[in-house]
Short mmCIF file of C-alpha atoms (C1' of nucleotides) in Angstrom, two decimals:
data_model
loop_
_atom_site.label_atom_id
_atom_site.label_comp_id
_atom_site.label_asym_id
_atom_site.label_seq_id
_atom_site.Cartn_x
_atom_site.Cartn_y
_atom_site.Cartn_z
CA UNK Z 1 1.19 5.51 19.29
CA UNK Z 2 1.22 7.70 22.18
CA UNK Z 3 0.06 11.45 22.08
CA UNK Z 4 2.24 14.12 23.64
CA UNK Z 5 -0.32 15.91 26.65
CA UNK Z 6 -1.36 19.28 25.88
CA UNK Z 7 1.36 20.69 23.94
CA UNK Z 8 1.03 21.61 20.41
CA UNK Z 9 4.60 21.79 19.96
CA UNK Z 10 6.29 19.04 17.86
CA UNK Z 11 9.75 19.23 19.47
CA UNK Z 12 10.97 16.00 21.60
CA UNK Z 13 9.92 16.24 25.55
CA UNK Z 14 12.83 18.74 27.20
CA UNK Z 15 13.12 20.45 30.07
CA UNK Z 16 10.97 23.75 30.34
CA UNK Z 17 11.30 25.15 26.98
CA UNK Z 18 15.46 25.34 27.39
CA UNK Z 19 16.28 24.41 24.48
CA UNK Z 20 18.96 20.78 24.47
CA UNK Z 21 21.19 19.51 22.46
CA UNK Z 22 20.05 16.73 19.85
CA UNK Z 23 20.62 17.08 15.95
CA UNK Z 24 16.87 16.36 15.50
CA UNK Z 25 13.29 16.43 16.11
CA UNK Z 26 10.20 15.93 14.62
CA UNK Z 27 9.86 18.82 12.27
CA UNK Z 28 13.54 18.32 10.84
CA UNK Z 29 12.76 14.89 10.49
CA UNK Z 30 9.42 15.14 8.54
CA UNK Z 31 10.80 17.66 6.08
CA UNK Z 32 14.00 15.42 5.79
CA UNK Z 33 11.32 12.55 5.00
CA UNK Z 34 9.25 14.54 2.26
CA UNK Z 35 12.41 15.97 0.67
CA UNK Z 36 13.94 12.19 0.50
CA UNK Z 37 10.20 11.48 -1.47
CA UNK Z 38 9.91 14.24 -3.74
CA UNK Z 39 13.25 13.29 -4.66
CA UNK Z 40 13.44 10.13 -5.53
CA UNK Z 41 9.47 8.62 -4.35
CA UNK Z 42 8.65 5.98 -1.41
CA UNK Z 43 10.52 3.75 -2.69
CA UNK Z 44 14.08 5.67 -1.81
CA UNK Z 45 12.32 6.38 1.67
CA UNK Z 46 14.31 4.15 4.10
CA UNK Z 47 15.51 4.39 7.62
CA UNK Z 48 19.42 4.48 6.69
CA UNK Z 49 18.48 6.96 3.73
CA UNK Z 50 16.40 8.92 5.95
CA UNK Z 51 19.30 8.63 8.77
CA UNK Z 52 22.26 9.58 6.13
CA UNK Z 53 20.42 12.35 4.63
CA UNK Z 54 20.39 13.57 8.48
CA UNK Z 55 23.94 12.54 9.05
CA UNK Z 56 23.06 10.94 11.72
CA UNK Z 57 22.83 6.95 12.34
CA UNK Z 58 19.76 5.04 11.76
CA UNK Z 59 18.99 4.05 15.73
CA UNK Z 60 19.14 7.61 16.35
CA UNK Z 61 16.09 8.10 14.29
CA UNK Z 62 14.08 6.23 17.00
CA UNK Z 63 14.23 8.32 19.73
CA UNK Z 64 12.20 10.98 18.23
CA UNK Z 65 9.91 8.35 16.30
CA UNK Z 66 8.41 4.95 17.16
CA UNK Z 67 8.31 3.68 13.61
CA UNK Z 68 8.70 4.36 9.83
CA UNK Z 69 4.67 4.03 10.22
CA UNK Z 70 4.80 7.48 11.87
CA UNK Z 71 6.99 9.23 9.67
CA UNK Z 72 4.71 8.09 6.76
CA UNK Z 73 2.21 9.95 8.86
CA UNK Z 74 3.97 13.08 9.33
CA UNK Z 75 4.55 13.21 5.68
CA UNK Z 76 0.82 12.72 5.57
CA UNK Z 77 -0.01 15.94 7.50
CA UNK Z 78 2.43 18.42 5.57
CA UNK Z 79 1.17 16.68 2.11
CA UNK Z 80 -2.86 17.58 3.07
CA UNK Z 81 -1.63 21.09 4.13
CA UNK Z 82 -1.89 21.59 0.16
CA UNK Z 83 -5.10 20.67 0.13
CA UNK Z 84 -6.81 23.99 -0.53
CA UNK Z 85 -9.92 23.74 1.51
CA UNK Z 86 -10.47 28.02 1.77
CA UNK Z 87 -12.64 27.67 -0.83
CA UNK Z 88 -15.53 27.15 1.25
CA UNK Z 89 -15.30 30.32 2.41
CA UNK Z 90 -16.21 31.84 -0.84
CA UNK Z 91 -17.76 29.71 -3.10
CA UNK Z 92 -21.07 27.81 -3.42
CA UNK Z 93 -20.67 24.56 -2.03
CA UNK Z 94 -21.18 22.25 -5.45
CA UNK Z 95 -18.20 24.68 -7.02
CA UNK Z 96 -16.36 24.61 -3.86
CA UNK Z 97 -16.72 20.49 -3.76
CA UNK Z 98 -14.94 20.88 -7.30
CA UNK Z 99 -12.31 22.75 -6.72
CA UNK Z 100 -11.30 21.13 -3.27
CA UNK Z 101 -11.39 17.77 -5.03
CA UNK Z 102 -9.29 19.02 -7.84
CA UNK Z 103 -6.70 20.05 -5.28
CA UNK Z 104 -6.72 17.09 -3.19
CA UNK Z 105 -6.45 14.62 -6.12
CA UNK Z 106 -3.55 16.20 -8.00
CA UNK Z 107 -1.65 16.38 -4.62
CA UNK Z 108 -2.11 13.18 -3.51
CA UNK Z 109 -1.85 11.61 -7.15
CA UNK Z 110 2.14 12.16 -6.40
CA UNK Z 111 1.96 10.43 -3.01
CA UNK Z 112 -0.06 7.19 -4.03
CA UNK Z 113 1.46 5.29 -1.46
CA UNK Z 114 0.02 7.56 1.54
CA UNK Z 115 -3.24 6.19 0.36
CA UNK Z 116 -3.82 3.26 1.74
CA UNK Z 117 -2.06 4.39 5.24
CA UNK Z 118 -4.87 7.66 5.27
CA UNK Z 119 -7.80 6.03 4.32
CA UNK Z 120 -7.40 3.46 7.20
CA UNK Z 121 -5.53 6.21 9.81
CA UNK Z 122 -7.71 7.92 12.86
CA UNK Z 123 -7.81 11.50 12.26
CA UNK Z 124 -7.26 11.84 15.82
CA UNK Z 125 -3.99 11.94 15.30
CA UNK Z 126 -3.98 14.95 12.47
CA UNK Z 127 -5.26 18.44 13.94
CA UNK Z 128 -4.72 19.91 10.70
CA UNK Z 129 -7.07 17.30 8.63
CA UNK Z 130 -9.52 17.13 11.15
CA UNK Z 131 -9.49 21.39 10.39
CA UNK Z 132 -9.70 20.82 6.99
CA UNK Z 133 -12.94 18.35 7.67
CA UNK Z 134 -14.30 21.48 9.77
CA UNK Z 135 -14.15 23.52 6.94
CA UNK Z 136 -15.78 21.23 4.56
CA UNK Z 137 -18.45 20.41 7.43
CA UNK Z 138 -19.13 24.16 7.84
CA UNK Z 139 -19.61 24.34 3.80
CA UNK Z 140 -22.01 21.32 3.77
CA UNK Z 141 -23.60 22.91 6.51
CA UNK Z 142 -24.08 26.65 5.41
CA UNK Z 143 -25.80 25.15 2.28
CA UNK Z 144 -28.33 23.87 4.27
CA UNK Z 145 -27.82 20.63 4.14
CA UNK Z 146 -29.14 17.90 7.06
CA UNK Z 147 -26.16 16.78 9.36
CA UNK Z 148 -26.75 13.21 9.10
CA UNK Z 149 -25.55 13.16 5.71
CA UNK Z 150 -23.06 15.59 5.42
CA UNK Z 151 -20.28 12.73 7.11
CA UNK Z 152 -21.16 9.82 4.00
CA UNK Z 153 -21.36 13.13 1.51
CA UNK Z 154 -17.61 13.89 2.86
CA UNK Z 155 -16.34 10.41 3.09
CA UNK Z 156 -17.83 9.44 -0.76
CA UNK Z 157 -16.08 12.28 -2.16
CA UNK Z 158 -13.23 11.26 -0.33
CA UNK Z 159 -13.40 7.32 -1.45
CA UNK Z 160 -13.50 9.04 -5.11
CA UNK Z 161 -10.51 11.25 -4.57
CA UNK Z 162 -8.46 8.71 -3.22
CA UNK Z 163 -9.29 5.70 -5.73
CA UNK Z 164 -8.49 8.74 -8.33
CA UNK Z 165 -5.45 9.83 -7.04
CA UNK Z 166 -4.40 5.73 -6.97
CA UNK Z 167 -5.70 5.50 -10.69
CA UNK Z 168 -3.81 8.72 -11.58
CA UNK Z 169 -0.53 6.80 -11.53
CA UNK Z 170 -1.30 4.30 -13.66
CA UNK Z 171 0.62 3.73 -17.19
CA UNK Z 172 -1.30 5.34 -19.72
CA UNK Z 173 -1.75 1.76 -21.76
CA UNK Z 174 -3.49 0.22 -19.21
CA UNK Z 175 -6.32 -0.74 -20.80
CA UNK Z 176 -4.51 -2.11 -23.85
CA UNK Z 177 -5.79 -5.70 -24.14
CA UNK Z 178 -2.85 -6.86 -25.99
CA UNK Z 179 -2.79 -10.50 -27.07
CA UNK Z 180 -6.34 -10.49 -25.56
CA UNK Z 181 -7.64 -8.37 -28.19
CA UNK Z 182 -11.02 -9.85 -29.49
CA UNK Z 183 -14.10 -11.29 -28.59
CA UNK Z 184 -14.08 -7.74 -26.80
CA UNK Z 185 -15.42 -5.34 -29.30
CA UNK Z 186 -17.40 -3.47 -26.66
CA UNK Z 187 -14.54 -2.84 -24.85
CA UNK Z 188 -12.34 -2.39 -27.53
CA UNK Z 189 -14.78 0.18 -29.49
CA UNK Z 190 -14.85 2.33 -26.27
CA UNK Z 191 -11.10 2.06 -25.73
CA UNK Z 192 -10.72 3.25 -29.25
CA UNK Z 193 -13.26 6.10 -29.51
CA UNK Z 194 -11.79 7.26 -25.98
CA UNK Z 195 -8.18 7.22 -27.35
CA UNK Z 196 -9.90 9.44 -30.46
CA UNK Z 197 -10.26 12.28 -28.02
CA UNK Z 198 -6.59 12.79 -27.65
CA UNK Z 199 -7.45 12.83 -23.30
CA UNK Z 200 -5.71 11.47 -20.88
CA UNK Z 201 -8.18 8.44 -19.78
CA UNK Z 202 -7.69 9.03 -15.86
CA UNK Z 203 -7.92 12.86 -16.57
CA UNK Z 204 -11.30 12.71 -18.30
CA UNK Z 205 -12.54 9.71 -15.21
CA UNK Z 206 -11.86 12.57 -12.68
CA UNK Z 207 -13.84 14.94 -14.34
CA UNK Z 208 -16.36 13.33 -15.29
CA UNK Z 209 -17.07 11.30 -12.26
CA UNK Z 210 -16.39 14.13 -9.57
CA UNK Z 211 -19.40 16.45 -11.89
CA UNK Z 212 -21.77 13.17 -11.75
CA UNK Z 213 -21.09 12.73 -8.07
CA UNK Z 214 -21.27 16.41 -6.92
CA UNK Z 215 -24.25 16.59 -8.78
CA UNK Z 216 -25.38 13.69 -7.60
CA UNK Z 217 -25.28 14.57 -4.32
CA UNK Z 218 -26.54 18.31 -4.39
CA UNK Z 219 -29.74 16.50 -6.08
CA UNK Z 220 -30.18 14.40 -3.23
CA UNK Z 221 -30.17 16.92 -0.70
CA UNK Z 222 -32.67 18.58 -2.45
CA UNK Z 223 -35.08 15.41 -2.33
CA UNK Z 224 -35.09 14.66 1.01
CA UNK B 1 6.97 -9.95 -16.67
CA UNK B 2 6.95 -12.35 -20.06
CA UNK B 3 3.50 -13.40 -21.29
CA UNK B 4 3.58 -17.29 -22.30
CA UNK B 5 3.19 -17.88 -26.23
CA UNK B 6 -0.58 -18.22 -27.57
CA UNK B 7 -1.44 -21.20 -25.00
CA UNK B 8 -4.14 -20.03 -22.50
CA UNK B 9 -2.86 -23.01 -19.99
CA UNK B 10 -2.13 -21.82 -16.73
CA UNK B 11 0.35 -25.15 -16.50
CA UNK B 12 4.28 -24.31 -16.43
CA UNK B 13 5.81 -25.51 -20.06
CA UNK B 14 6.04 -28.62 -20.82
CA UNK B 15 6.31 -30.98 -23.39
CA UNK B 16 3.37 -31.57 -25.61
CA UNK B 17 0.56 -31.86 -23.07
CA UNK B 18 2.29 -34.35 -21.47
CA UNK B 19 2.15 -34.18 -17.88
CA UNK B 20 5.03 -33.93 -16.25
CA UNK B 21 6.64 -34.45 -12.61
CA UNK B 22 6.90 -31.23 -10.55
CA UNK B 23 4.22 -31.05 -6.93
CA UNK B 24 3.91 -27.52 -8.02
CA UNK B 25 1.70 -25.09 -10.57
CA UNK B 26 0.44 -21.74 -11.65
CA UNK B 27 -3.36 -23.22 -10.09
CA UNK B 28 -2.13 -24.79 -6.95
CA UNK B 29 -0.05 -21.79 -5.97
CA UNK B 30 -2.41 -19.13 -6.44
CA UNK B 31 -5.05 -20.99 -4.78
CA UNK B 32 -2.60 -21.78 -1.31
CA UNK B 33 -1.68 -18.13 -1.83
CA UNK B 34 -5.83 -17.35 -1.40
CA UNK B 35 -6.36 -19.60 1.12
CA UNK B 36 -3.44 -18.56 3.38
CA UNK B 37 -4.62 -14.55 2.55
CA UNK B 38 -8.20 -15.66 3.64
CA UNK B 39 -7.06 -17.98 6.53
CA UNK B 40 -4.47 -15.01 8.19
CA UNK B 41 -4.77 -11.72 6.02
CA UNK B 42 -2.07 -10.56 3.57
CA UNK B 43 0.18 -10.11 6.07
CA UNK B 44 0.70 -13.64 6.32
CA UNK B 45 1.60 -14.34 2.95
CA UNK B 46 5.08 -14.90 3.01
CA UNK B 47 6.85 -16.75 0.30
CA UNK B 48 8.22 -19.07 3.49
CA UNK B 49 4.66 -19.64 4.53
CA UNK B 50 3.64 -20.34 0.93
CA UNK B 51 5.83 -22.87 0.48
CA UNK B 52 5.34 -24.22 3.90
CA UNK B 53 1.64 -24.46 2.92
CA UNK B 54 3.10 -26.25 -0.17
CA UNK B 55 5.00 -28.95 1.85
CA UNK B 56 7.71 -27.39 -0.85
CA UNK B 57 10.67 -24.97 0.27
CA UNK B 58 10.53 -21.49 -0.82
CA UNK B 59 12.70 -21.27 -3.41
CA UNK B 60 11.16 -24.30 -5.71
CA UNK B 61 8.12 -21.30 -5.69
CA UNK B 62 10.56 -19.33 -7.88
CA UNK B 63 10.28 -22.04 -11.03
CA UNK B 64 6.87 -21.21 -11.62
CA UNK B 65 6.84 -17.92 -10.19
CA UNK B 66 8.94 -14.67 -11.07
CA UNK B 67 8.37 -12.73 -8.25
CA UNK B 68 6.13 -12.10 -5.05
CA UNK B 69 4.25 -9.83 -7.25
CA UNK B 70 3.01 -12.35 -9.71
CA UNK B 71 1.40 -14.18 -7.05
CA UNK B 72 -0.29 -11.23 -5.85
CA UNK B 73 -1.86 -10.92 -9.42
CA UNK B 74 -2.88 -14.62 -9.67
CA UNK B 75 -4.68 -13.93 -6.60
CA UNK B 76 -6.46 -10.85 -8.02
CA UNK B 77 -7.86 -12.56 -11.36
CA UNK B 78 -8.63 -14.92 -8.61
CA UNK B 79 -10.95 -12.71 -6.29
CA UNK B 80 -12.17 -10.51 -9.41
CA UNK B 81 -13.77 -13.63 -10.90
CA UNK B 82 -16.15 -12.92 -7.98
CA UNK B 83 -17.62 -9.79 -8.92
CA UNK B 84 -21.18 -10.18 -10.38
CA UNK B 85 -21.34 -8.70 -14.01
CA UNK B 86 -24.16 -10.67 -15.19
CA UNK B 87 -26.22 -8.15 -13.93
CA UNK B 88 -25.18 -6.27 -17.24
CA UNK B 89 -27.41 -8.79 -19.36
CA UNK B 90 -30.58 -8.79 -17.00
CA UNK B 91 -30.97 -5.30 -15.76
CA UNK B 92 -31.53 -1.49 -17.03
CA UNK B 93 -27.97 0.30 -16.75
CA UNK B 94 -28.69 1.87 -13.63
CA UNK B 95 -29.60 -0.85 -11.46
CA UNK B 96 -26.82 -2.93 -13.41
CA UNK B 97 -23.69 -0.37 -12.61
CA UNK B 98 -25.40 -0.45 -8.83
CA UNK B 99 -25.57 -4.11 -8.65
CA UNK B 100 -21.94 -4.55 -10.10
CA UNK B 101 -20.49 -1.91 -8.09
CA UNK B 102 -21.78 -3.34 -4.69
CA UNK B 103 -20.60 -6.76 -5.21
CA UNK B 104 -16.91 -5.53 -6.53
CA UNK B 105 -16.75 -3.13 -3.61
CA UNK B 106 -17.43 -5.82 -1.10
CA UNK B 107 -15.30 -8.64 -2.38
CA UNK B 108 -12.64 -6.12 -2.58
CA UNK B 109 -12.86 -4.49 0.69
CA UNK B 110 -11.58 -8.01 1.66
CA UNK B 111 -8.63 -7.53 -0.44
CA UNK B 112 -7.52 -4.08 0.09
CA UNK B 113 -3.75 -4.51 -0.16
CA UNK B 114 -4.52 -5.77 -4.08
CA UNK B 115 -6.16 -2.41 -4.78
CA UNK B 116 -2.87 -0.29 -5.65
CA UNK B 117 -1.60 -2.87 -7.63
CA UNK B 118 -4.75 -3.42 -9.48
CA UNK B 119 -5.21 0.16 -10.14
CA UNK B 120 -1.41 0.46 -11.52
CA UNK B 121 -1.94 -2.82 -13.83
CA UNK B 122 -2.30 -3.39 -16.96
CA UNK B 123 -5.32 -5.40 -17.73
CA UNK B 124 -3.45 -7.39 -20.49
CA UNK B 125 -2.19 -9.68 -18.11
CA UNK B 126 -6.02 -10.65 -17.38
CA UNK B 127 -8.20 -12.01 -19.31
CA UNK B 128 -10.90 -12.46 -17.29
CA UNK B 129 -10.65 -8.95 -15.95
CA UNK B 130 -11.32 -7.93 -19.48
CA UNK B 131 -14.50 -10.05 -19.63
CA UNK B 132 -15.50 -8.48 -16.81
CA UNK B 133 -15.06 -4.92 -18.59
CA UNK B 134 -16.61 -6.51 -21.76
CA UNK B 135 -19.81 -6.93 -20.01
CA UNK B 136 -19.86 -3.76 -18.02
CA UNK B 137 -19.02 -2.08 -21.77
CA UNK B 138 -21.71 -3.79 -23.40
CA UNK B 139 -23.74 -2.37 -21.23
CA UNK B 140 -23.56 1.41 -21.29
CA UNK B 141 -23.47 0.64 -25.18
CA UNK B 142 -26.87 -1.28 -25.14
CA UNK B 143 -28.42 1.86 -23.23
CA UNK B 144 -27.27 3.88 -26.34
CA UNK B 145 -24.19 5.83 -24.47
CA UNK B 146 -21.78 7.87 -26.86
CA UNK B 147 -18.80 5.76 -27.07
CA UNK B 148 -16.33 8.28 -26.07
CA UNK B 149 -18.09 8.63 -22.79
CA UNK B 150 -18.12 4.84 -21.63
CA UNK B 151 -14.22 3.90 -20.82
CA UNK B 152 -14.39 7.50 -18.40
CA UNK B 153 -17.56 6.53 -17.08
CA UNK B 154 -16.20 2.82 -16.08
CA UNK B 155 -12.74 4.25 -14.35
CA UNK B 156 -14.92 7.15 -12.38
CA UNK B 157 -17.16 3.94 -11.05
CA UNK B 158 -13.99 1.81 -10.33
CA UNK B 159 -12.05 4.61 -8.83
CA UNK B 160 -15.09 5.34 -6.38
CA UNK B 161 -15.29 1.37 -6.07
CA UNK B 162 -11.66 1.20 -4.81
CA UNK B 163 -11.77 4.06 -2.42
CA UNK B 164 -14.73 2.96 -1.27
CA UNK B 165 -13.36 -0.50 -0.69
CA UNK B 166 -10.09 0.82 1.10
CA UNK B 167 -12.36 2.67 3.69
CA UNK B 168 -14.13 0.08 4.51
CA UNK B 169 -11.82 -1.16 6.30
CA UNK B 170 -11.22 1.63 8.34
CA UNK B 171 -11.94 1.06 12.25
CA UNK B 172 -15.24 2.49 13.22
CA UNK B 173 -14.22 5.01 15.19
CA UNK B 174 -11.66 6.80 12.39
CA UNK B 175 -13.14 10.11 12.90
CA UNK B 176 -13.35 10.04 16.51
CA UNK B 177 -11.45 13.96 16.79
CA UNK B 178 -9.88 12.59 20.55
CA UNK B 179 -7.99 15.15 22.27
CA UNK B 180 -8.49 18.05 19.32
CA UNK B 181 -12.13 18.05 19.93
CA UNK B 182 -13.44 21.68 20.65
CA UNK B 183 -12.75 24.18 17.86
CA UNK B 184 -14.62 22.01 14.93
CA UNK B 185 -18.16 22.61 15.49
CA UNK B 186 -19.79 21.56 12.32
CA UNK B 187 -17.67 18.60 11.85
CA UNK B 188 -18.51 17.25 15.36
CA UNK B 189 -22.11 18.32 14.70
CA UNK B 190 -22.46 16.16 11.63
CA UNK B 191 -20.53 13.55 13.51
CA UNK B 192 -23.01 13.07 15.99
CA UNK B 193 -25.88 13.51 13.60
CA UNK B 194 -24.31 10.76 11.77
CA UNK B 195 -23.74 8.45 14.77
CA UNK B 196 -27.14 8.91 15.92
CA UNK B 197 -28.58 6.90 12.82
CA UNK B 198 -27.11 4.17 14.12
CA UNK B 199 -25.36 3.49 10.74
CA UNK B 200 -21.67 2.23 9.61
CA UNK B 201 -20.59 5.36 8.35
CA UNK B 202 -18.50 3.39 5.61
CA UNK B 203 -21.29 1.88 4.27
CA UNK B 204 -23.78 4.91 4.44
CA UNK B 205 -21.30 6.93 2.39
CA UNK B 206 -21.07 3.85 -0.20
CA UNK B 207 -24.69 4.00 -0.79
CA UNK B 208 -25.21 7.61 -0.71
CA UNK B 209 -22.05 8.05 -3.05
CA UNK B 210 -23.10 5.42 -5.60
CA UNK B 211 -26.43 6.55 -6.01
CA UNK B 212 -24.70 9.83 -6.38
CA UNK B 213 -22.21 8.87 -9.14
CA UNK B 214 -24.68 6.62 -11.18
CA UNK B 215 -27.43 9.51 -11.29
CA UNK B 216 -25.23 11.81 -11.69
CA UNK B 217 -23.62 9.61 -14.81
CA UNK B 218 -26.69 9.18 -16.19
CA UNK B 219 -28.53 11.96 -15.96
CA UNK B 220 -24.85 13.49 -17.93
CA UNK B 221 -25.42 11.16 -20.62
CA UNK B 222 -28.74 12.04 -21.10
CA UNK B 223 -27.77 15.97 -21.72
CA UNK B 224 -24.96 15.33 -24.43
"C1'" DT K 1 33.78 24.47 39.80
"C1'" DG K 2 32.58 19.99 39.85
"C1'" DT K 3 28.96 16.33 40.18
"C1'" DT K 4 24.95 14.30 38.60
"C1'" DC K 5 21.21 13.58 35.66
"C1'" DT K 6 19.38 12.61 31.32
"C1'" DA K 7 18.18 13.25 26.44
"C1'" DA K 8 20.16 11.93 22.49
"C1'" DA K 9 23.50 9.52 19.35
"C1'" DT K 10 26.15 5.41 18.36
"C1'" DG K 11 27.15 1.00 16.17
"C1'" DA K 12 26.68 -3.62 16.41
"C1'" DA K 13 23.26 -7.15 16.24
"C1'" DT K 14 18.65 -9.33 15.11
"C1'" DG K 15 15.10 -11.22 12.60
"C1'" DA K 16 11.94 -10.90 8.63
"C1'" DC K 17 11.73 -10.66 4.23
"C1'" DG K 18 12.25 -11.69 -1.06
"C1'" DT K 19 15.32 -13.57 -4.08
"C1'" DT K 20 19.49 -16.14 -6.31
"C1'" DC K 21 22.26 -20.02 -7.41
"C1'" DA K 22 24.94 -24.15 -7.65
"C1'" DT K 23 23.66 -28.67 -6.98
"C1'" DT K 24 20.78 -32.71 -6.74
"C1'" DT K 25 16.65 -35.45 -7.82
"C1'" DA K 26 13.60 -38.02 -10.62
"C1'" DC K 27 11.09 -38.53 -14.56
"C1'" DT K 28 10.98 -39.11 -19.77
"C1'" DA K 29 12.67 -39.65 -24.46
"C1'" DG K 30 15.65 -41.95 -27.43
"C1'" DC I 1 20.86 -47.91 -20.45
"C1'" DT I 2 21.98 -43.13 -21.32
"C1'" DA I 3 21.04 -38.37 -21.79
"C1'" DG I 4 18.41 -34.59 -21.18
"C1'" DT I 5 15.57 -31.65 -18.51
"C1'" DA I 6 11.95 -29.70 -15.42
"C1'" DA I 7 11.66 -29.11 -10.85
"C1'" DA I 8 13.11 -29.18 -5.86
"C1'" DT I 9 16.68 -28.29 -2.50
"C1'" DG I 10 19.26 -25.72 0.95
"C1'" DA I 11 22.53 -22.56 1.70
"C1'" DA I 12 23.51 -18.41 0.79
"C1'" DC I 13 22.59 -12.69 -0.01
"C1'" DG I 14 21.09 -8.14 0.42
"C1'" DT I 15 17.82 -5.04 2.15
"C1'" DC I 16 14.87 -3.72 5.39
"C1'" DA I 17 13.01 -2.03 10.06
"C1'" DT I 18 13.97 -2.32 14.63
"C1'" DT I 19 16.43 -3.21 19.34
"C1'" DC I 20 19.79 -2.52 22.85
"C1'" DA I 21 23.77 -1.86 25.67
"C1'" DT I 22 26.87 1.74 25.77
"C1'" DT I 23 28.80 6.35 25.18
"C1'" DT I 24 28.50 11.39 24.75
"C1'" DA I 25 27.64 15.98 26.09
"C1'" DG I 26 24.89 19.65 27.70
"C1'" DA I 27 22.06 21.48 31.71
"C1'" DA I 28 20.75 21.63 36.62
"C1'" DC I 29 22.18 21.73 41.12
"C1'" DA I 30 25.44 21.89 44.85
#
DNA sequence: TGTTCTAAATGAATGACGTTCATTTACTAG
DNA sequence: CTAGTAAATGAACGTCATTCATTTAGAACA
């Protein structure tokens, strides 16, 4: 849990920038990590894996790491690198809103099981989210908006994104009732007309609910 | 993964009604399972501890049970018989979805290691899950919604719901910037705006976001 | 050059887990 | 009284993450 001092370099502790021996370090491990993912998902991520895939043995892992926790969080940092959050710079902010969300969703739709880790993880700890936060910040605020409520603004979206992103992965039956069928016809008529369209269900949430809550919000700001 | 026949018991099979030996079933389980969850957190629901709880030993669990997993979904029908959605009978659609969305967002913020499994499962294996939806259905269809539009409108609301749950349980201080302060002036800005209210930030961003969401659904209804 | 220091790698061991299985137990039906 | 059977037992397994005493090898210093 503890933060190297000053430095901004993700290399182990050595000895006045002379470079030492040692197979790894952080970086190598963290790509290792992703690469092991993308391949196969969390569920091939494992210490031996992770190890063999370095050839190197498992134990060795922890003197550059003080737990799988941390690795998850590394992966973390490269995965919200995607996020495109330039769009600030050049947009208005409700269009801006949109397309960051789009981004951020379809990115960490593949890495569900970061989710619960980043929604609970200090941000202390991520220089490059807390950037991306600056840039949203600086969008709220060059729209004008009142600082108080640019953090819940930023942290609704977020709760959206994420519970998106979770609902992304689910099998595309999952509202099938099966042998529970009846006695719903509410449900069941809206299940059916929905189907009709020919969308994807959690495709057509997204949308919908990130326009109603960007719009949402923009309409609030305007009342207060 | 097998559903049981047409009977709605909850009882393990058995012969004609008739009761039979066995300390153990589907009810007692799942409850011990709750209780343990609400006594020590999730963390302390072992299958060991379970069974301890049971005065049973772990692997008698495994006649009733097919897998760790199962009992995590007892335990969700469980909790989810919680959430509010009479409000759906009583109240314009508005103030219903609010209503409903505050009391499934704190229940489950209680719960969050059930919310990527419930968000990955298929409702079939819950009846009164699909009640719930029934209700919250019947609903948008009494206040003349397009069909088509309802199931969408339902996942947007339970994706924000879930996110929304999962950071509430975020430590207070989870945007605290630490040692990378300097550099992000808007985002600390709008940080200390936000502290100054006085206000859990998880809960500010709740409100603000579902007002957000159910405006902005409605007012989207009203235009198609 | 040789000695010492130390970061880094090793491999064996540990302790939680969830889960399986052959066997026993105890109730019920005939 | 005899089977038959659901359910409980306890001893395994396999898979994890993690720990630790020990070894290895490169760099600093003499």
């Amino acid at each position: 849990m503890k933060q190297e001092p000053a430095s901004s370099t993700a290399a182990p502790r050595r000895r006045a920038g002379r470079p030492r021996s040692g197979v790894l370090d952080r970086e190598l491990i963290a790509r290792a990590a992703l690469k092991l993912v993308v391949a196969g998902g969390y569920s091939t991520l494992t210490m031996s894996a992770l190890a063999k895939s370095l050839s190197v043995s498992p134990s060795a892992l922890y003197n550059h790491v003080e737990s799988k926790q941390e690795i998850m969080q590394w992966i973390q940092e490269i995965v919200m690198d995607g996020v495109d959050s330039t769009v600030f710079e050049t947009l208005p902010l409700d269009e801006a809103l949109t397309a960051w969300a789009v981004t951020y969703r379809d990115i960490f739709a593949g890495h569900a099981p970061l989710i619960p880790l980043i929604a609970v993880l200090p941000v202390s700890g991520s220089p490059r989210t807390l950037e991306m936060y600056e840039k949203v910040a600086a969008g709220f605020t060059r729209a004008g908006w009142k600082q108080e409520d640019i953090i819940p603004a930023i942290v609704a979206l977020e709760s959206f994104i994420f519970g998106s992103a979770l609902d992304a992965t689910a099998p595309l039956d999952i509202f099938d009732p099966g042998e529970n069928a009846g006695g719903i016809p509410n449900f069941e008529g809206a299940l059916e007309a929905q189907r009709a369209t020919g969308r994807n269900s959690a495709d057509a949430a997204f949308r919908a609910g990130l326009r109603a809550i960007v719009n949402g919000l923009m309409a609030a700001s305007r009342t207060t």
